[in-house]
Amino acid sequence: MLKLMAYRCVVFLPSAALPLDILDWSTLIDCSGWELRMQKTSKSSLILLYRALFLSTVLALVAILTYFALPDRKVRILPGFGHESHLFFDGEKGGLTTANWVNQPAFHFTCTATTPVTETPYCGLSINFHKFENGIDYSNFQHIELKIRYHGNNHRLRLKLHNFKPAHTNGDTQETLQGLEVSILASDANKLLVIDNRGWGNFSQGSTVDIGIDLVPPIAPGTHELQLEYVEIHGKRFKAESWYLGVALLWLLSNLFFITRHLMQQEKRIRNDSQRLSTLALYSNDLQQESQHYKLLSNTDPLTGALNRNGFATDMGQRSPAGKMESNTTLMIIDIDHFKRINDSYGHDAGDVVLRETAKIIHNNTRAADRFVRWGGEEFVLYCENTNPQQALLIAEKIRLSIESANILYNSAAIPMTVSVGIGVALASEDFDHLFKRTDQALYKAKNMGRNCIVLSDTNDK
């Protein structure tokens, strides 16, 4: 038996030696394993898609939470940025408070207040950035970190910031400056100071162009030493909304990629499966034709084209499963007279010609519902339903006369030929074997009567 592997679908082509009368076409192609593989592949593909979507969602959540773990961005604006620094004190306007640099690049200075103190004393440091447009936008930063060193007996110090908003300018820059003041205890001055930027509201949306530090009145008499060591602004490296939007876009794009890839794979799989099914359909059609051909060969006589015993048995099994004949079912056994003499006189090839011509004549004188069988050797059987004895005799006589008058030639030599016919008409519920036996006895009588004649079986024959 030859096996063809067709896309996981096993196709069996039977050999000619296989008895195809018992062949069931449904066993020729076994695609159950292939269909199961298709189902498993589709299911596994969906599982992979669900896993990818789940993983992308988990990663997106992790990325959102990672925002809070990102290290802060630190920018030290003093010292470092381009600036100008100067001291301001009321002694410049006739007051009694004076200021002097100890180390200007280090923002280290002293303020000296004498008694009596004026009504509005002031003394401090102002640091101006070179241009308003180059100021520091710290709206994206969460807090300011600075360190001030102070030695003196004043109660409080003050940190000042001035902002410039170009959108609000009217040409007079002084009118566009907005101020913010933060008062701190002098006892906290030598500690690290952290000022939360988020509470300043719209003030932080501009550009800081001025940072100052001074003594909060009333100024205690004596010498006050101050130094602004550094100013840093701290904030996240990315805006929260930008980070979340980026994570959402990446999550969406990755999911679209996974879904699109899955759909493309499914489309490719469908195309491949369609091609496989088309191929299998071609195999199926070819195999059906082969099966019909082999069934025909197994059920027919190759020389005469008539049914053989196997084909007749299959047909009878479908017509009479119980093996019982209905009344008016006629069986004829037709035997070629002196067929051995023909073989001996003209040769076996001539005998084959005689068999073919005889079968052709009998077939031409039968009805569509009749079954014509080569029983063996020179013996033929004609099975006729709904045929009474008179009709059977007319059919048999027509066949006998046609064969007797036939001009059968072999190598330009005419071969005379006759047949003897036995007829049996079934009784109600008679089984086939009994009917065949009675018909065979009628044929035996015809031969004993000199051949080339017809004998109808007596229903009393056993």
PDB file of N, CA, C and O in Angstrom, residues 267-317:
ATOM      1  N   GLU A 267      -4.096  35.400   9.191  1.00  0.00           N
ATOM      2  CA  GLU A 267      -4.415  35.507   7.763  1.00  0.00           C
ATOM      3  C   GLU A 267      -3.506  34.597   6.942  1.00  0.00           C
ATOM      4  O   GLU A 267      -3.955  33.914   6.012  1.00  0.00           O
ATOM      5  N   LYS A 268      -2.201  34.590   7.294  1.00  0.00           N
ATOM      6  CA  LYS A 268      -1.261  33.715   6.582  1.00  0.00           C
ATOM      7  C   LYS A 268      -1.624  32.259   6.794  1.00  0.00           C
ATOM      8  O   LYS A 268      -1.591  31.452   5.857  1.00  0.00           O
ATOM      9  N   ARG A 269      -1.999  31.914   8.034  1.00  0.00           N
ATOM     10  CA  ARG A 269      -2.368  30.529   8.331  1.00  0.00           C
ATOM     11  C   ARG A 269      -3.637  30.132   7.556  1.00  0.00           C
ATOM     12  O   ARG A 269      -3.743  29.021   7.039  1.00  0.00           O
ATOM     13  N   ILE A 270      -4.579  31.080   7.464  1.00  0.00           N
ATOM     14  CA  ILE A 270      -5.819  30.795   6.722  1.00  0.00           C
ATOM     15  C   ILE A 270      -5.507  30.569   5.250  1.00  0.00           C
ATOM     16  O   ILE A 270      -6.050  29.664   4.608  1.00  0.00           O
ATOM     17  N   ARG A 271      -4.611  31.431   4.697  1.00  0.00           N
ATOM     18  CA  ARG A 271      -4.238  31.241   3.285  1.00  0.00           C
ATOM     19  C   ARG A 271      -3.561  29.891   3.078  1.00  0.00           C
ATOM     20  O   ARG A 271      -3.861  29.170   2.115  1.00  0.00           O
ATOM     21  N   ASN A 272      -2.634  29.558   3.997  1.00  0.00           N
ATOM     22  CA  ASN A 272      -1.954  28.268   3.872  1.00  0.00           C
ATOM     23  C   ASN A 272      -2.929  27.112   4.009  1.00  0.00           C
ATOM     24  O   ASN A 272      -2.848  26.125   3.269  1.00  0.00           O
ATOM     25  N   ASP A 273      -3.857  27.245   4.971  1.00  0.00           N
ATOM     26  CA  ASP A 273      -4.842  26.178   5.165  1.00  0.00           C
ATOM     27  C   ASP A 273      -5.745  26.057   3.950  1.00  0.00           C
ATOM     28  O   ASP A 273      -6.131  24.952   3.557  1.00  0.00           O
ATOM     29  N   SER A 274      -6.074  27.209   3.343  1.00  0.00           N
ATOM     30  CA  SER A 274      -6.906  27.178   2.136  1.00  0.00           C
ATOM     31  C   SER A 274      -6.179  26.457   1.006  1.00  0.00           C
ATOM     32  O   SER A 274      -6.776  25.666   0.269  1.00  0.00           O
ATOM     33  N   GLN A 275      -4.870  26.742   0.885  1.00  0.00           N
ATOM     34  CA  GLN A 275      -4.091  26.050  -0.141  1.00  0.00           C
ATOM     35  C   GLN A 275      -4.022  24.552   0.150  1.00  0.00           C
ATOM     36  O   GLN A 275      -4.135  23.729  -0.765  1.00  0.00           O
ATOM     37  N   ARG A 276      -3.848  24.209   1.435  1.00  0.00           N
ATOM     38  CA  ARG A 276      -3.800  22.790   1.792  1.00  0.00           C
ATOM     39  C   ARG A 276      -5.125  22.116   1.467  1.00  0.00           C
ATOM     40  O   ARG A 276      -5.158  21.000   0.938  1.00  0.00           O
ATOM     41  N   LEU A 277      -6.231  22.802   1.812  1.00  0.00           N
ATOM     42  CA  LEU A 277      -7.539  22.213   1.542  1.00  0.00           C
ATOM     43  C   LEU A 277      -7.769  22.052   0.033  1.00  0.00           C
ATOM     44  O   LEU A 277      -8.370  21.074  -0.404  1.00  0.00           O
ATOM     45  N   SER A 278      -7.301  23.056  -0.744  1.00  0.00           N
ATOM     46  CA  SER A 278      -7.435  22.935  -2.203  1.00  0.00           C
ATOM     47  C   SER A 278      -6.636  21.743  -2.707  1.00  0.00           C
ATOM     48  O   SER A 278      -7.107  20.983  -3.564  1.00  0.00           O
ATOM     49  N   THR A 279      -5.429  21.590  -2.166  1.00  0.00           N
ATOM     50  CA  THR A 279      -4.598  20.448  -2.566  1.00  0.00           C
ATOM     51  C   THR A 279      -5.267  19.136  -2.177  1.00  0.00           C
ATOM     52  O   THR A 279      -5.301  18.178  -2.957  1.00  0.00           O
ATOM     53  N   LEU A 280      -5.798  19.105  -0.960  1.00  0.00           N
ATOM     54  CA  LEU A 280      -6.476  17.888  -0.504  1.00  0.00           C
ATOM     55  C   LEU A 280      -7.718  17.609  -1.331  1.00  0.00           C
ATOM     56  O   LEU A 280      -8.067  16.452  -1.578  1.00  0.00           O
ATOM     57  N   ALA A 281      -8.414  18.700  -1.744  1.00  0.00           N
ATOM     58  CA  ALA A 281      -9.593  18.497  -2.577  1.00  0.00           C
ATOM     59  C   ALA A 281      -9.202  17.847  -3.901  1.00  0.00           C
ATOM     60  O   ALA A 281      -9.917  16.978  -4.422  1.00  0.00           O
ATOM     61  N   LEU A 282      -8.054  18.295  -4.460  1.00  0.00           N
ATOM     62  CA  LEU A 282      -7.574  17.680  -5.700  1.00  0.00           C
ATOM     63  C   LEU A 282      -7.215  16.218  -5.468  1.00  0.00           C
ATOM     64  O   LEU A 282      -7.569  15.347  -6.276  1.00  0.00           O
ATOM     65  N   TYR A 283      -6.505  15.965  -4.339  1.00  0.00           N
ATOM     66  CA  TYR A 283      -6.193  14.576  -4.007  1.00  0.00           C
ATOM     67  C   TYR A 283      -7.472  13.769  -3.835  1.00  0.00           C
ATOM     68  O   TYR A 283      -7.566  12.623  -4.304  1.00  0.00           O
ATOM     69  N   SER A 284      -8.449  14.362  -3.172  1.00  0.00           N
ATOM     70  CA  SER A 284      -9.704  13.652  -2.911  1.00  0.00           C
ATOM     71  C   SER A 284     -10.408  13.313  -4.213  1.00  0.00           C
ATOM     72  O   SER A 284     -10.900  12.193  -4.394  1.00  0.00           O
ATOM     73  N   ASN A 285     -10.440  14.288  -5.140  1.00  0.00           N
ATOM     74  CA  ASN A 285     -11.097  14.045  -6.418  1.00  0.00           C
ATOM     75  C   ASN A 285     -10.378  12.946  -7.197  1.00  0.00           C
ATOM     76  O   ASN A 285     -11.012  12.037  -7.757  1.00  0.00           O
ATOM     77  N   ASP A 286      -9.032  13.048  -7.213  1.00  0.00           N
ATOM     78  CA  ASP A 286      -8.265  12.017  -7.927  1.00  0.00           C
ATOM     79  C   ASP A 286      -8.466  10.644  -7.301  1.00  0.00           C
ATOM     80  O   ASP A 286      -8.617   9.628  -7.999  1.00  0.00           O
ATOM     81  N   LEU A 287      -8.465  10.612  -5.973  1.00  0.00           N
ATOM     82  CA  LEU A 287      -8.627   9.331  -5.281  1.00  0.00           C
ATOM     83  C   LEU A 287     -10.022   8.759  -5.465  1.00  0.00           C
ATOM     84  O   LEU A 287     -10.193   7.540  -5.548  1.00  0.00           O
ATOM     85  N   GLN A 288     -11.011   9.656  -5.501  1.00  0.00           N
ATOM     86  CA  GLN A 288     -12.370   9.169  -5.767  1.00  0.00           C
ATOM     87  C   GLN A 288     -12.456   8.521  -7.144  1.00  0.00           C
ATOM     88  O   GLN A 288     -13.094   7.481  -7.319  1.00  0.00           O
ATOM     89  N   GLN A 289     -11.828   9.196  -8.122  1.00  0.00           N
ATOM     90  CA  GLN A 289     -11.820   8.622  -9.461  1.00  0.00           C
ATOM     91  C   GLN A 289     -11.078   7.288  -9.472  1.00  0.00           C
ATOM     92  O   GLN A 289     -11.524   6.322 -10.108  1.00  0.00           O
ATOM     93  N   GLU A 290      -9.929   7.256  -8.770  1.00  0.00           N
ATOM     94  CA  GLU A 290      -9.191   5.998  -8.680  1.00  0.00           C
ATOM     95  C   GLU A 290     -10.025   4.924  -7.995  1.00  0.00           C
ATOM     96  O   GLU A 290     -10.042   3.759  -8.417  1.00  0.00           O
ATOM     97  N   SER A 291     -10.707   5.328  -6.928  1.00  0.00           N
ATOM     98  CA  SER A 291     -11.518   4.364  -6.193  1.00  0.00           C
ATOM     99  C   SER A 291     -12.631   3.794  -7.064  1.00  0.00           C
ATOM    100  O   SER A 291     -12.871   2.577  -7.090  1.00  0.00           O
ATOM    101  N   GLN A 292     -13.303   4.708  -7.795  1.00  0.00           N
ATOM    102  CA  GLN A 292     -14.367   4.239  -8.685  1.00  0.00           C
ATOM    103  C   GLN A 292     -13.812   3.309  -9.762  1.00  0.00           C
ATOM    104  O   GLN A 292     -14.443   2.308 -10.123  1.00  0.00           O
ATOM    105  N   HIS A 293     -12.629   3.668 -10.248  1.00  0.00           N
ATOM    106  CA  HIS A 293     -12.020   2.831 -11.285  1.00  0.00           C
ATOM    107  C   HIS A 293     -11.695   1.436 -10.736  1.00  0.00           C
ATOM    108  O   HIS A 293     -12.019   0.418 -11.371  1.00  0.00           O
ATOM    109  N   TYR A 294     -11.089   1.412  -9.539  1.00  0.00           N
ATOM    110  CA  TYR A 294     -10.732   0.112  -8.958  1.00  0.00           C
ATOM    111  C   TYR A 294     -11.970  -0.674  -8.560  1.00  0.00           C
ATOM    112  O   TYR A 294     -11.987  -1.906  -8.652  1.00  0.00           O
ATOM    113  N   LYS A 295     -12.988   0.034  -8.080  1.00  0.00           N
ATOM    114  CA  LYS A 295     -14.229  -0.671  -7.749  1.00  0.00           C
ATOM    115  C   LYS A 295     -14.844  -1.283  -9.000  1.00  0.00           C
ATOM    116  O   LYS A 295     -15.372  -2.399  -8.977  1.00  0.00           O
ATOM    117  N   LEU A 296     -14.775  -0.484 -10.097  1.00  0.00           N
ATOM    118  CA  LEU A 296     -15.314  -1.000 -11.355  1.00  0.00           C
ATOM    119  C   LEU A 296     -14.533  -2.243 -11.793  1.00  0.00           C
ATOM    120  O   LEU A 296     -15.122  -3.241 -12.231  1.00  0.00           O
ATOM    121  N   LEU A 297     -13.195  -2.171 -11.668  1.00  0.00           N
ATOM    122  CA  LEU A 297     -12.394  -3.317 -12.044  1.00  0.00           C
ATOM    123  C   LEU A 297     -12.669  -4.524 -11.152  1.00  0.00           C
ATOM    124  O   LEU A 297     -12.665  -5.667 -11.615  1.00  0.00           O
ATOM    125  N   SER A 298     -12.907  -4.248  -9.870  1.00  0.00           N
ATOM    126  CA  SER A 298     -13.123  -5.372  -8.953  1.00  0.00           C
ATOM    127  C   SER A 298     -14.507  -5.988  -9.097  1.00  0.00           C
ATOM    128  O   SER A 298     -14.725  -7.126  -8.688  1.00  0.00           O
ATOM    129  N   ASN A 299     -15.445  -5.235  -9.676  1.00  0.00           N
ATOM    130  CA  ASN A 299     -16.829  -5.722  -9.769  1.00  0.00           C
ATOM    131  C   ASN A 299     -17.224  -6.144 -11.176  1.00  0.00           C
ATOM    132  O   ASN A 299     -18.354  -6.612 -11.377  1.00  0.00           O
ATOM    133  N   THR A 300     -16.349  -5.937 -12.142  1.00  0.00           N
ATOM    134  CA  THR A 300     -16.698  -6.267 -13.526  1.00  0.00           C
ATOM    135  C   THR A 300     -15.668  -7.226 -14.125  1.00  0.00           C
ATOM    136  O   THR A 300     -14.517  -7.281 -13.692  1.00  0.00           O
ATOM    137  N   ASP A 301     -16.096  -7.916 -15.128  1.00  0.00           N
ATOM    138  CA  ASP A 301     -15.217  -8.825 -15.868  1.00  0.00           C
ATOM    139  C   ASP A 301     -14.453  -8.008 -16.903  1.00  0.00           C
ATOM    140  O   ASP A 301     -15.078  -7.344 -17.750  1.00  0.00           O
ATOM    141  N   PRO A 302     -13.130  -8.006 -16.849  1.00  0.00           N
ATOM    142  CA  PRO A 302     -12.368  -7.140 -17.763  1.00  0.00           C
ATOM    143  C   PRO A 302     -12.522  -7.517 -19.231  1.00  0.00           C
ATOM    144  O   PRO A 302     -12.358  -6.664 -20.099  1.00  0.00           O
ATOM    145  N   LEU A 303     -12.845  -8.769 -19.523  1.00  0.00           N
ATOM    146  CA  LEU A 303     -12.948  -9.184 -20.935  1.00  0.00           C
ATOM    147  C   LEU A 303     -14.262  -8.767 -21.551  1.00  0.00           C
ATOM    148  O   LEU A 303     -14.297  -8.228 -22.668  1.00  0.00           O
ATOM    149  N   THR A 304     -15.359  -8.967 -20.833  1.00  0.00           N
ATOM    150  CA  THR A 304     -16.683  -8.736 -21.416  1.00  0.00           C
ATOM    151  C   THR A 304     -17.356  -7.468 -20.914  1.00  0.00           C
ATOM    152  O   THR A 304     -18.329  -7.009 -21.532  1.00  0.00           O
ATOM    153  N   GLY A 305     -16.876  -6.905 -19.815  1.00  0.00           N
ATOM    154  CA  GLY A 305     -17.521  -5.717 -19.250  1.00  0.00           C
ATOM    155  C   GLY A 305     -18.739  -6.036 -18.415  1.00  0.00           C
ATOM    156  O   GLY A 305     -19.362  -5.131 -17.856  1.00  0.00           O
ATOM    157  N   ALA A 306     -19.124  -7.316 -18.322  1.00  0.00           N
ATOM    158  CA  ALA A 306     -20.257  -7.703 -17.490  1.00  0.00           C
ATOM    159  C   ALA A 306     -19.834  -7.756 -16.025  1.00  0.00           C
ATOM    160  O   ALA A 306     -18.642  -7.772 -15.709  1.00  0.00           O
ATOM    161  N   LEU A 307     -20.837  -7.770 -15.133  1.00  0.00           N
ATOM    162  CA  LEU A 307     -20.516  -7.941 -13.723  1.00  0.00           C
ATOM    163  C   LEU A 307     -19.851  -9.296 -13.502  1.00  0.00           C
ATOM    164  O   LEU A 307     -20.171 -10.255 -14.203  1.00  0.00           O
ATOM    165  N   ASN A 308     -18.931  -9.338 -12.529  1.00  0.00           N
ATOM    166  CA  ASN A 308     -18.419 -10.646 -12.135  1.00  0.00           C
ATOM    167  C   ASN A 308     -19.190 -11.120 -10.890  1.00  0.00           C
ATOM    168  O   ASN A 308     -20.109 -10.442 -10.425  1.00  0.00           O
ATOM    169  N   ARG A 309     -18.811 -12.260 -10.380  1.00  0.00           N
ATOM    170  CA  ARG A 309     -19.552 -12.789  -9.232  1.00  0.00           C
ATOM    171  C   ARG A 309     -19.484 -11.838  -8.029  1.00  0.00           C
ATOM    172  O   ARG A 309     -20.465 -11.665  -7.309  1.00  0.00           O
ATOM    173  N   ASN A 310     -18.314 -11.229  -7.833  1.00  0.00           N
ATOM    174  CA  ASN A 310     -18.160 -10.320  -6.695  1.00  0.00           C
ATOM    175  C   ASN A 310     -19.081  -9.111  -6.839  1.00  0.00           C
ATOM    176  O   ASN A 310     -19.737  -8.681  -5.881  1.00  0.00           O
ATOM    177  N   GLY A 311     -19.118  -8.527  -8.036  1.00  0.00           N
ATOM    178  CA  GLY A 311     -19.998  -7.385  -8.265  1.00  0.00           C
ATOM    179  C   GLY A 311     -21.458  -7.755  -8.135  1.00  0.00           C
ATOM    180  O   GLY A 311     -22.264  -6.981  -7.591  1.00  0.00           O
ATOM    181  N   PHE A 312     -21.812  -8.950  -8.621  1.00  0.00           N
ATOM    182  CA  PHE A 312     -23.202  -9.389  -8.518  1.00  0.00           C
ATOM    183  C   PHE A 312     -23.591  -9.634  -7.059  1.00  0.00           C
ATOM    184  O   PHE A 312     -24.706  -9.306  -6.629  1.00  0.00           O
ATOM    185  N   ALA A 313     -22.658 -10.195  -6.264  1.00  0.00           N
ATOM    186  CA  ALA A 313     -22.930 -10.434  -4.847  1.00  0.00           C
ATOM    187  C   ALA A 313     -23.152  -9.121  -4.113  1.00  0.00           C
ATOM    188  O   ALA A 313     -24.052  -9.012  -3.261  1.00  0.00           O
ATOM    189  N   THR A 314     -22.351  -8.101  -4.453  1.00  0.00           N
ATOM    190  CA  THR A 314     -22.537  -6.787  -3.830  1.00  0.00           C
ATOM    191  C   THR A 314     -23.892  -6.212  -4.199  1.00  0.00           C
ATOM    192  O   THR A 314     -24.607  -5.665  -3.341  1.00  0.00           O
ATOM    193  N   ASP A 315     -24.255  -6.324  -5.473  1.00  0.00           N
ATOM    194  CA  ASP A 315     -25.544  -5.802  -5.929  1.00  0.00           C
ATOM    195  C   ASP A 315     -26.707  -6.538  -5.275  1.00  0.00           C
ATOM    196  O   ASP A 315     -27.693  -5.925  -4.853  1.00  0.00           O
ATOM    197  N   MET A 316     -26.585  -7.861  -5.181  1.00  0.00           N
ATOM    198  CA  MET A 316     -27.651  -8.645  -4.567  1.00  0.00           C
ATOM    199  C   MET A 316     -27.780  -8.341  -3.072  1.00  0.00           C
ATOM    200  O   MET A 316     -28.888  -8.355  -2.511  1.00  0.00           O
ATOM    201  N   GLY A 317     -26.655  -8.056  -2.431  1.00  0.00           N
ATOM    202  CA  GLY A 317     -26.713  -7.688  -1.020  1.00  0.00           C
ATOM    203  C   GLY A 317     -27.494  -6.416  -0.794  1.00  0.00           C
ATOM    204  O   GLY A 317     -28.154  -6.243   0.239  1.00  0.00           O
TER     205      GLY A 317
END
